[in-house]
Amino acid sequence: MTKPRSRRGGGRPTIADVARKAGVGAITVSRALREPGRVSEDLRRQILAAVDELGYVPDPNARALASARAEVFGVLVPSLTNNVFAEVVRGIYDSLSDSPFRIQIGNTHYSGLEEERLLQVFGSQRPAALIVAGIDQTPSARRLLENAGCPVVQVMETGPDPVDMMIGFSHFDGGRTATEHLLQAGYRKIGFIGARMDPRSQRRLAGYRAAMEAAGLFDPRLVTTTPVPSSVSLGRELFRDALAKMPTLDGVFCNNDDIALGVLFECHRASIDVPKQIGIVGFNDLDMMQVSFPSITSVRTHRYEIGTRSVAMALAAIAGNPPEQRIVDLGFELVRRESTAR
């Protein structure tokens, strides 16, 4: 990615010099100078102090050159085969279908280094906006986003420190709500079963643990996880492992619906009654949850809407009307079904 040029040989100061002096990113300096209302008063004063000290004067010719951006939305997701992200991408495509913008998709394969590489490629092409899954970028990736010079929307999660804008929900709260539902239904030996265990799944696990600790029921032996990519067959294997560690297991919160379906299939194979002997809760509420037998309780996430709303936020910023609400929490919905109807 082409970074803002720094001053050389004592020449005129650049926006990169101001950013370095103020201890912020170049995109933050640009925002403070062009749209002061979008940054805090303290931060604006800090940036203006650096501007005064360095004697920085914006170059109108450079600004005109910098405004020439490709009519492309860069989209980074960790998987193109995972139905969860496919829904987000579908929302993005549907929202831009009648616009002049094209979409360029990058698959990070859940790799921070690959995300950095793709951001460098995308940045060199000067996209109109970037939509990026997750909030756990590496420091280098974060800097690339901060210096991208275009609207950036982080999707699928919420957090206190967006690069620019953010839309999603709390995975911690989702995990806690799923576990509390099992507790309220009368289950006590509730296990957590998870695959891949990316940062979003780690936060679901943390929510599960918080609910179990609050109930005085947490036991490390109840947690069964693997870094292996998720699948239905893996769900069967992990459930067998969980039962081997804790034969009295009577409930399971799974980090996604593939795992939950695998648990259900293994219960059928082992003649374990669902929901009488085991309660099952999945996460994301894919279509298979409502058509399985028995149907599976799951945490519904608004993936398509996240895609459409992220585009709307980026388009508003491109038009010079950035949304006042930079962090949008769409929440989630616990859909109760037969697998927990004890």
C-alpha positions as a LaTeX table, in Angstrom:
\begin{tabular}{lrrr}
\hline
Residue & $x$ (\AA) & $y$ (\AA) & $z$ (\AA) \\
\hline
Met1 & 0.00 & 0.00 & 0.00 \\
Thr2 & 1.24 & 3.50 & $-0.83$ \\
Lys3 & 1.67 & 5.37 & 2.44 \\
Pro4 & 1.51 & 9.19 & 2.84 \\
Arg5 & 4.87 & 10.67 & 1.97 \\
Ser6 & 6.99 & 12.03 & 4.79 \\
Arg7 & 9.05 & 15.18 & 4.68 \\
Arg8 & 12.45 & 14.81 & 3.10 \\
Gly9 & 15.44 & 17.08 & 3.25 \\
Gly10 & 13.66 & 19.69 & 5.37 \\
Gly11 & 10.90 & 20.25 & 2.77 \\
Arg12 & 7.33 & 21.24 & 3.52 \\
Pro13 & 5.66 & 19.08 & 6.21 \\
Thr14 & 3.19 & 16.44 & 5.10 \\
Ile15 & 0.07 & 14.99 & 6.65 \\
Ala16 & 2.19 & 11.99 & 7.65 \\
Asp17 & 4.44 & 14.31 & 9.68 \\
Val18 & 1.40 & 15.76 & 11.45 \\
Ala19 & 0.06 & 12.27 & 12.17 \\
Arg20 & 3.39 & 11.18 & 13.62 \\
Lys21 & 3.67 & 14.31 & 15.75 \\
Ala22 & 0.11 & 13.94 & 17.08 \\
Gly23 & 0.47 & 10.20 & 17.61 \\
Val24 & $-2.50$ & 9.30 & 15.41 \\
Gly25 & $-3.13$ & 7.86 & 11.95 \\
Ala26 & $-3.07$ & 9.97 & 8.79 \\
Ile27 & $-6.77$ & 9.23 & 8.18 \\
Thr28 & $-7.56$ & 10.70 & 11.61 \\
Val29 & $-5.65$ & 13.89 & 10.79 \\
Ser30 & $-7.48$ & 14.17 & 7.46 \\
Arg31 & $-10.83$ & 13.68 & 9.19 \\
Ala32 & $-10.03$ & 16.26 & 11.87 \\
Leu33 & $-9.09$ & 18.88 & 9.26 \\
Arg34 & $-11.95$ & 18.21 & 6.85 \\
Glu35 & $-14.72$ & 17.16 & 9.25 \\
Pro36 & $-13.85$ & 18.48 & 12.74 \\
Gly37 & $-17.18$ & 17.32 & 14.15 \\
Arg38 & $-16.22$ & 13.69 & 13.64 \\
Val39 & $-13.39$ & 13.72 & 16.19 \\
Ser40 & $-13.36$ & 14.62 & 19.86 \\
Glu41 & $-12.47$ & 18.13 & 20.94 \\
Asp42 & $-9.36$ & 16.95 & 22.78 \\
Leu43 & $-8.12$ & 15.00 & 19.76 \\
Arg44 & $-8.81$ & 17.93 & 17.44 \\
Arg45 & $-6.78$ & 20.24 & 19.67 \\
Gln46 & $-3.96$ & 17.72 & 19.77 \\
Ile47 & $-3.89$ & 17.55 & 15.96 \\
Leu48 & $-4.16$ & 21.31 & 15.52 \\
Ala49 & $-1.26$ & 21.78 & 17.93 \\
Ala50 & 0.84 & 19.50 & 15.72 \\
Val51 & $-0.31$ & 21.41 & 12.63 \\
Asp52 & 0.73 & 24.73 & 14.20 \\
Glu53 & 4.05 & 23.42 & 15.46 \\
Leu54 & 5.01 & 21.96 & 12.09 \\
Gly55 & 3.52 & 24.75 & 10.02 \\
Tyr56 & 1.57 & 22.28 & 7.94 \\
Val57 & $-0.46$ & 23.71 & 5.05 \\
Pro58 & $-2.73$ & 21.34 & 3.06 \\
Asp59 & $-1.70$ & 21.03 & $-0.59$ \\
Pro60 & $-4.80$ & 21.54 & $-2.77$ \\
Asn61 & $-3.15$ & 19.81 & $-5.73$ \\
Ala62 & $-2.28$ & 16.77 & $-3.64$ \\
Arg63 & $-5.80$ & 16.74 & $-2.24$ \\
Ala64 & $-7.27$ & 16.76 & $-5.74$ \\
Leu65 & $-5.01$ & 13.88 & $-6.75$ \\
Ala66 & $-5.85$ & 11.95 & $-3.60$ \\
Ser67 & $-9.57$ & 12.28 & $-4.28$ \\
Ala68 & $-9.27$ & 10.25 & $-7.48$ \\
Arg69 & $-10.35$ & 6.82 & $-6.23$ \\
Ala70 & $-11.47$ & 3.68 & $-8.03$ \\
Glu71 & $-15.16$ & 2.85 & $-8.04$ \\
Val72 & $-14.45$ & $-0.33$ & $-6.11$ \\
Phe73 & $-15.52$ & $-1.64$ & $-2.71$ \\
Gly74 & $-12.84$ & $-3.87$ & $-1.23$ \\
Val75 & $-14.32$ & $-6.64$ & 0.93 \\
Leu76 & $-12.24$ & $-8.87$ & 3.20 \\
Val77 & $-13.76$ & $-11.97$ & 4.79 \\
Pro78 & $-12.08$ & $-15.00$ & 6.42 \\
Ser79 & $-13.94$ & $-17.58$ & 4.34 \\
Leu80 & $-15.89$ & $-17.80$ & 1.08 \\
Thr81 & $-17.37$ & $-21.22$ & 1.84 \\
Asn82 & $-18.72$ & $-20.45$ & 5.32 \\
Asn83 & $-22.46$ & $-19.72$ & 4.99 \\
Val84 & $-22.21$ & $-17.08$ & 7.69 \\
Phe85 & $-19.97$ & $-14.83$ & 5.59 \\
Ala86 & $-21.74$ & $-15.76$ & 2.36 \\
Glu87 & $-24.85$ & $-14.05$ & 3.71 \\
Val88 & $-22.88$ & $-10.89$ & 4.53 \\
Val89 & $-21.38$ & $-10.84$ & 1.05 \\
Arg90 & $-24.81$ & $-11.36$ & $-0.51$ \\
Gly91 & $-26.09$ & $-8.30$ & 1.34 \\
Ile92 & $-23.14$ & $-6.27$ & 0.05 \\
Tyr93 & $-23.69$ & $-7.37$ & $-3.55$ \\
Asp94 & $-27.44$ & $-6.72$ & $-3.42$ \\
Ser95 & $-26.87$ & $-3.22$ & $-2.04$ \\
Leu96 & $-24.40$ & $-2.27$ & $-4.77$ \\
Ser97 & $-26.09$ & $-3.98$ & $-7.72$ \\
Asp98 & $-27.59$ & $-0.74$ & $-9.06$ \\
Ser99 & $-24.60$ & 1.46 & $-8.24$ \\
Pro100 & $-21.49$ & 2.32 & $-10.27$ \\
Phe101 & $-19.34$ & 0.51 & $-7.73$ \\
Arg102 & $-17.75$ & $-2.87$ & $-8.33$ \\
Ile103 & $-16.79$ & $-5.35$ & $-5.61$ \\
Gln104 & $-13.39$ & $-6.91$ & $-5.08$ \\
Ile105 & $-13.32$ & $-9.74$ & $-2.54$ \\
Gly106 & $-10.34$ & $-11.01$ & $-0.61$ \\
Asn107 & $-10.29$ & $-14.24$ & 1.41 \\
Thr108 & $-8.01$ & $-13.97$ & 4.45 \\
His109 & $-8.37$ & $-17.67$ & 5.39 \\
Tyr110 & $-8.45$ & $-16.58$ & 9.04 \\
Ser111 & $-4.84$ & $-15.39$ & 8.72 \\
Gly112 & $-3.68$ & $-12.04$ & 10.06 \\
Leu113 & $-0.69$ & $-12.06$ & 7.73 \\
Glu114 & $-2.87$ & $-12.75$ & 4.70 \\
Glu115 & $-5.15$ & $-9.90$ & 5.76 \\
Glu116 & $-2.13$ & $-7.57$ & 5.86 \\
Arg117 & $-1.07$ & $-8.69$ & 2.37 \\
Leu118 & $-4.55$ & $-8.19$ & 0.92 \\
Leu119 & $-4.88$ & $-4.76$ & 2.52 \\
Gln120 & $-1.61$ & $-3.73$ & 0.88 \\
Val121 & $-2.94$ & $-4.91$ & $-2.49$ \\
Phe122 & $-6.32$ & $-3.27$ & $-2.02$ \\
Gly123 & $-4.79$ & $-0.04$ & $-0.74$ \\
Ser124 & $-2.56$ & 0.30 & $-3.80$ \\
Gln125 & $-5.72$ & 0.23 & $-5.94$ \\
Arg126 & $-7.25$ & 3.18 & $-4.05$ \\
Pro127 & $-10.71$ & 1.70 & $-3.35$ \\
Ala128 & $-13.73$ & 3.87 & $-2.65$ \\
Ala129 & $-14.38$ & 1.96 & 0.60 \\
Leu130 & $-13.23$ & $-1.08$ & 2.55 \\
Ile131 & $-15.49$ & $-3.55$ & 4.37 \\
Val132 & $-13.54$ & $-5.85$ & 6.66 \\
Ala133 & $-14.76$ & $-8.75$ & 8.79 \\
Gly134 & $-13.80$ & $-8.62$ & 12.46 \\
Ile135 & $-12.07$ & $-6.26$ & 14.86 \\
Asp136 & $-8.93$ & $-8.25$ & 15.67 \\
Gln137 & $-6.58$ & $-6.89$ & 13.04 \\
Thr138 & $-2.84$ & $-7.06$ & 13.62 \\
Pro139 & $-1.16$ & $-3.72$ & 14.43 \\
Ser140 & 0.14 & $-3.57$ & 10.84 \\
Ala141 & $-3.29$ & $-4.28$ & 9.37 \\
Arg142 & $-4.82$ & $-1.66$ & 11.63 \\
Arg143 & $-2.33$ & 0.94 & 10.41 \\
Leu144 & $-3.09$ & 0.03 & 6.81 \\
Leu145 & $-6.78$ & 0.57 & 7.45 \\
Glu146 & $-6.20$ & 3.84 & 9.28 \\
Asn147 & $-4.14$ & 5.15 & 6.36 \\
Ala148 & $-6.39$ & 3.79 & 3.60 \\
Gly149 & $-7.82$ & 7.24 & 2.90 \\
Cys150 & $-11.35$ & 5.88 & 2.37 \\
Pro151 & $-14.33$ & 4.87 & 4.52 \\
Val152 & $-13.67$ & 1.67 & 6.47 \\
Val153 & $-16.45$ & $-0.48$ & 7.94 \\
Gln154 & $-15.60$ & $-3.37$ & 10.26 \\
Val155 & $-18.41$ & $-5.93$ & 10.28 \\
Met156 & $-19.75$ & $-8.89$ & 12.29 \\
Glu157 & $-18.68$ & $-7.50$ & 15.66 \\
Thr158 & $-18.84$ & $-4.44$ & 17.87 \\
Gly159 & $-16.12$ & $-2.97$ & 20.05 \\
Pro160 & $-15.04$ & 0.29 & 21.66 \\
Asp161 & $-12.40$ & 1.34 & 19.13 \\
Pro162 & $-13.46$ & 1.25 & 15.46 \\
Val163 & $-10.94$ & 2.18 & 12.79 \\
Asp164 & $-13.71$ & 4.27 & 11.22 \\
Met165 & $-17.16$ & 2.64 & 11.40 \\
Met166 & $-18.40$ & $-0.68$ & 12.75 \\
Ile167 & $-21.55$ & $-2.80$ & 12.56 \\
Gly168 & $-22.29$ & $-6.16$ & 14.16 \\
Phe169 & $-23.12$ & $-7.59$ & 17.56 \\
Ser170 & $-21.52$ & $-8.86$ & 20.77 \\
His171 & $-20.38$ & $-12.47$ & 20.52 \\
Phe172 & $-19.74$ & $-12.47$ & 24.27 \\
Asp173 & $-23.36$ & $-11.52$ & 24.95 \\
Gly174 & $-24.55$ & $-14.12$ & 22.45 \\
Gly175 & $-22.61$ & $-16.86$ & 24.18 \\
Arg176 & $-23.81$ & $-15.80$ & 27.59 \\
Thr177 & $-27.46$ & $-15.61$ & 26.46 \\
Ala178 & $-27.32$ & $-19.09$ & 24.91 \\
Thr179 & $-25.89$ & $-20.57$ & 28.10 \\
Glu180 & $-28.36$ & $-18.75$ & 30.35 \\
His181 & $-31.19$ & $-20.19$ & 28.25 \\
Leu182 & $-29.94$ & $-23.72$ & 28.91 \\
Leu183 & $-29.65$ & $-22.95$ & 32.61 \\
Gln184 & $-33.19$ & $-21.55$ & 32.70 \\
Ala185 & $-34.43$ & $-24.71$ & 30.97 \\
Gly186 & $-33.07$ & $-26.76$ & 33.86 \\
Tyr187 & $-29.80$ & $-28.08$ & 32.40 \\
Arg188 & $-26.81$ & $-28.02$ & 34.73 \\
Lys189 & $-23.85$ & $-29.97$ & 33.32 \\
Ile190 & $-23.64$ & $-27.72$ & 30.27 \\
Gly191 & $-20.67$ & $-28.15$ & 27.97 \\
Phe192 & $-19.14$ & $-25.82$ & 25.39 \\
Ile193 & $-18.09$ & $-27.43$ & 22.13 \\
Gly194 & $-16.20$ & $-25.33$ & 19.60 \\
Ala195 & $-14.13$ & $-25.68$ & 16.42 \\
Arg196 & $-11.56$ & $-23.39$ & 14.79 \\
Met197 & $-11.89$ & $-21.01$ & 17.78 \\
Asp198 & $-11.18$ & $-17.73$ & 16.01 \\
Pro199 & $-11.53$ & $-14.54$ & 18.11 \\
Arg200 & $-15.31$ & $-14.47$ & 17.64 \\
Ser201 & $-15.62$ & $-18.02$ & 18.95 \\
Gln202 & $-13.30$ & $-17.17$ & 21.83 \\
Arg203 & $-15.68$ & $-14.41$ & 22.84 \\
Arg204 & $-18.64$ & $-16.81$ & 22.68 \\
Leu205 & $-16.69$ & $-19.16$ & 24.94 \\
Ala206 & $-16.02$ & $-16.27$ & 27.33 \\
Gly207 & $-19.75$ & $-15.52$ & 27.44 \\
Tyr208 & $-20.50$ & $-19.19$ & 28.18 \\
Arg209 & $-17.94$ & $-19.23$ & 30.97 \\
Ala210 & $-19.31$ & $-16.02$ & 32.51 \\
Ala211 & $-22.82$ & $-17.51$ & 32.66 \\
Met212 & $-21.61$ & $-20.80$ & 34.13 \\
Glu213 & $-19.42$ & $-19.09$ & 36.72 \\
Ala214 & $-22.31$ & $-16.82$ & 37.73 \\
Ala215 & $-24.37$ & $-19.97$ & 38.32 \\
Gly216 & $-21.51$ & $-21.60$ & 40.24 \\
Leu217 & $-21.39$ & $-24.46$ & 37.72 \\
Phe218 & $-18.27$ & $-23.91$ & 35.64 \\
Asp219 & $-15.88$ & $-26.84$ & 35.31 \\
Pro220 & $-12.94$ & $-26.78$ & 32.83 \\
Arg221 & $-13.77$ & $-30.37$ & 31.88 \\
Leu222 & $-16.99$ & $-29.09$ & 30.33 \\
Val223 & $-15.06$ & $-27.25$ & 27.59 \\
Thr224 & $-14.11$ & $-29.16$ & 24.43 \\
Thr225 & $-12.47$ & $-27.21$ & 21.60 \\
Thr226 & $-10.17$ & $-27.67$ & 18.63 \\
Pro227 & $-8.42$ & $-25.35$ & 16.14 \\
Val228 & $-9.56$ & $-27.66$ & 13.31 \\
Pro229 & $-12.07$ & $-26.08$ & 10.84 \\
Ser230 & $-15.68$ & $-26.74$ & 11.69 \\
Ser231 & $-17.85$ & $-29.45$ & 10.11 \\
Val232 & $-20.87$ & $-31.57$ & 11.00 \\
Ser233 & $-18.75$ & $-34.73$ & 11.27 \\
Leu234 & $-16.35$ & $-32.90$ & 13.58 \\
Gly235 & $-19.31$ & $-32.01$ & 15.80 \\
Arg236 & $-20.01$ & $-35.73$ & 16.26 \\
Glu237 & $-16.39$ & $-36.40$ & 17.20 \\
Leu238 & $-16.17$ & $-33.50$ & 19.65 \\
Phe239 & $-19.40$ & $-34.54$ & 21.36 \\
Arg240 & $-18.01$ & $-38.04$ & 21.88 \\
Asp241 & $-14.89$ & $-36.46$ & 23.40 \\
Ala242 & $-17.02$ & $-34.25$ & 25.63 \\
Leu243 & $-19.01$ & $-37.22$ & 26.93 \\
Ala244 & $-15.81$ & $-39.14$ & 27.61 \\
Lys245 & $-14.60$ & $-36.30$ & 29.84 \\
Met246 & $-17.98$ & $-35.63$ & 31.47 \\
Pro247 & $-20.40$ & $-38.60$ & 31.22 \\
Thr248 & $-23.06$ & $-36.64$ & 33.16 \\
Leu249 & $-23.20$ & $-33.91$ & 30.49 \\
Asp250 & $-26.81$ & $-32.80$ & 30.03 \\
Gly251 & $-26.53$ & $-29.70$ & 27.83 \\
Val252 & $-24.30$ & $-28.34$ & 25.06 \\
Phe253 & $-23.72$ & $-24.86$ & 23.69 \\
Cys254 & $-21.96$ & $-25.14$ & 20.33 \\
Asn255 & $-19.95$ & $-22.32$ & 18.79 \\
Asn256 & $-21.76$ & $-22.74$ & 15.47 \\
Asp257 & $-24.61$ & $-24.63$ & 13.83 \\
Asp258 & $-22.44$ & $-27.20$ & 12.01 \\
Ile259 & $-21.18$ & $-28.44$ & 15.36 \\
Ala260 & $-24.70$ & $-28.39$ & 16.84 \\
Leu261 & $-26.03$ & $-30.55$ & 13.99 \\
Gly262 & $-23.16$ & $-33.01$ & 14.47 \\
Val263 & $-24.00$ & $-33.24$ & 18.18 \\
Leu264 & $-27.63$ & $-33.99$ & 17.31 \\
Phe265 & $-26.62$ & $-36.74$ & 14.85 \\
Glu266 & $-24.37$ & $-38.34$ & 17.44 \\
Cys267 & $-27.20$ & $-38.24$ & 19.98 \\
His268 & $-29.40$ & $-40.09$ & 17.47 \\
Arg269 & $-26.66$ & $-42.69$ & 16.89 \\
Ala270 & $-26.15$ & $-43.21$ & 20.64 \\
Ser271 & $-29.90$ & $-43.22$ & 21.43 \\
Ile272 & $-29.56$ & $-40.11$ & 23.61 \\
Asp273 & $-32.90$ & $-38.33$ & 23.86 \\
Val274 & $-32.92$ & $-34.66$ & 22.83 \\
Pro275 & $-34.08$ & $-32.62$ & 24.70 \\
Lys276 & $-34.83$ & $-34.89$ & 27.69 \\
Gln277 & $-31.27$ & $-36.11$ & 28.27 \\
Ile278 & $-29.30$ & $-33.47$ & 26.37 \\
Gly279 & $-30.19$ & $-29.89$ & 25.43 \\
Ile280 & $-28.48$ & $-28.38$ & 22.37 \\
Val281 & $-27.98$ & $-24.74$ & 21.33 \\
Gly282 & $-26.22$ & $-23.63$ & 18.15 \\
Phe283 & $-25.03$ & $-20.25$ & 16.92 \\
Asn284 & $-25.98$ & $-18.22$ & 13.78 \\
Asp285 & $-29.31$ & $-19.99$ & 13.09 \\
Leu286 & $-28.67$ & $-21.34$ & 9.61 \\
Asp287 & $-31.66$ & $-22.87$ & 7.79 \\
Met288 & $-30.80$ & $-26.42$ & 8.84 \\
Met289 & $-31.55$ & $-25.57$ & 12.48 \\
Gln290 & $-35.29$ & $-25.28$ & 11.86 \\
Val291 & $-35.59$ & $-28.35$ & 9.62 \\
Ser292 & $-33.59$ & $-30.80$ & 11.75 \\
Phe293 & $-35.42$ & $-33.28$ & 13.97 \\
Pro294 & $-35.82$ & $-32.22$ & 16.61 \\
Ser295 & $-35.36$ & $-28.62$ & 15.53 \\
Ile296 & $-32.36$ & $-26.94$ & 17.18 \\
Thr297 & $-32.38$ & $-23.80$ & 19.30 \\
Ser298 & $-29.85$ & $-21.29$ & 17.98 \\
Val299 & $-28.67$ & $-17.69$ & 18.29 \\
Arg300 & $-29.85$ & $-15.87$ & 15.17 \\
Thr301 & $-27.44$ & $-13.28$ & 13.79 \\
His302 & $-28.50$ & $-10.66$ & 11.24 \\
Arg303 & $-25.83$ & $-11.37$ & 8.65 \\
Tyr304 & $-27.58$ & $-10.14$ & 5.51 \\
Glu305 & $-28.55$ & $-6.88$ & 7.20 \\
Ile306 & $-24.97$ & $-6.42$ & 8.37 \\
Gly307 & $-23.95$ & $-6.57$ & 4.69 \\
Thr308 & $-26.58$ & $-4.11$ & 3.49 \\
Arg309 & $-26.13$ & $-1.67$ & 6.36 \\
Ser310 & $-22.33$ & $-1.67$ & 6.00 \\
Val311 & $-22.72$ & $-0.55$ & 2.38 \\
Ala312 & $-25.18$ & 2.17 & 3.40 \\
Met313 & $-22.72$ & 3.49 & 5.99 \\
Ala314 & $-19.86$ & 3.53 & 3.50 \\
Leu315 & $-21.93$ & 5.21 & 0.77 \\
Ala316 & $-23.04$ & 7.92 & 3.20 \\
Ala317 & $-19.42$ & 8.61 & 4.13 \\
Ile318 & $-18.40$ & 8.72 & 0.45 \\
Ala319 & $-21.17$ & 11.26 & $-0.16$ \\
Gly320 & $-19.80$ & 13.46 & 2.62 \\
Asn321 & $-22.54$ & 12.58 & 5.10 \\
Pro322 & $-20.91$ & 10.05 & 7.45 \\
Pro323 & $-23.34$ & 8.46 & 9.92 \\
Glu324 & $-23.42$ & 10.08 & 13.35 \\
Gln325 & $-23.54$ & 6.62 & 14.91 \\
Arg326 & $-20.16$ & 5.09 & 14.06 \\
Ile327 & $-20.79$ & 1.88 & 16.03 \\
Val328 & $-24.04$ & 0.05 & 15.17 \\
Asp329 & $-25.05$ & $-2.92$ & 17.32 \\
Leu330 & $-27.71$ & $-4.98$ & 15.51 \\
Gly331 & $-27.92$ & $-7.45$ & 18.38 \\
Phe332 & $-29.04$ & $-11.07$ & 18.00 \\
Glu333 & $-32.07$ & $-13.22$ & 18.71 \\
Leu334 & $-32.27$ & $-16.47$ & 20.65 \\
Val335 & $-34.63$ & $-18.70$ & 18.64 \\
Arg336 & $-36.05$ & $-21.33$ & 21.00 \\
Arg337 & $-36.83$ & $-24.69$ & 19.42 \\
Glu338 & $-37.40$ & $-28.33$ & 20.34 \\
Ser339 & $-33.78$ & $-29.15$ & 21.27 \\
Thr340 & $-34.15$ & $-27.24$ & 24.57 \\
Ala341 & $-37.89$ & $-27.74$ & 25.20 \\
Arg342 & $-37.31$ & $-30.04$ & 28.14 \\
\hline
\end{tabular}
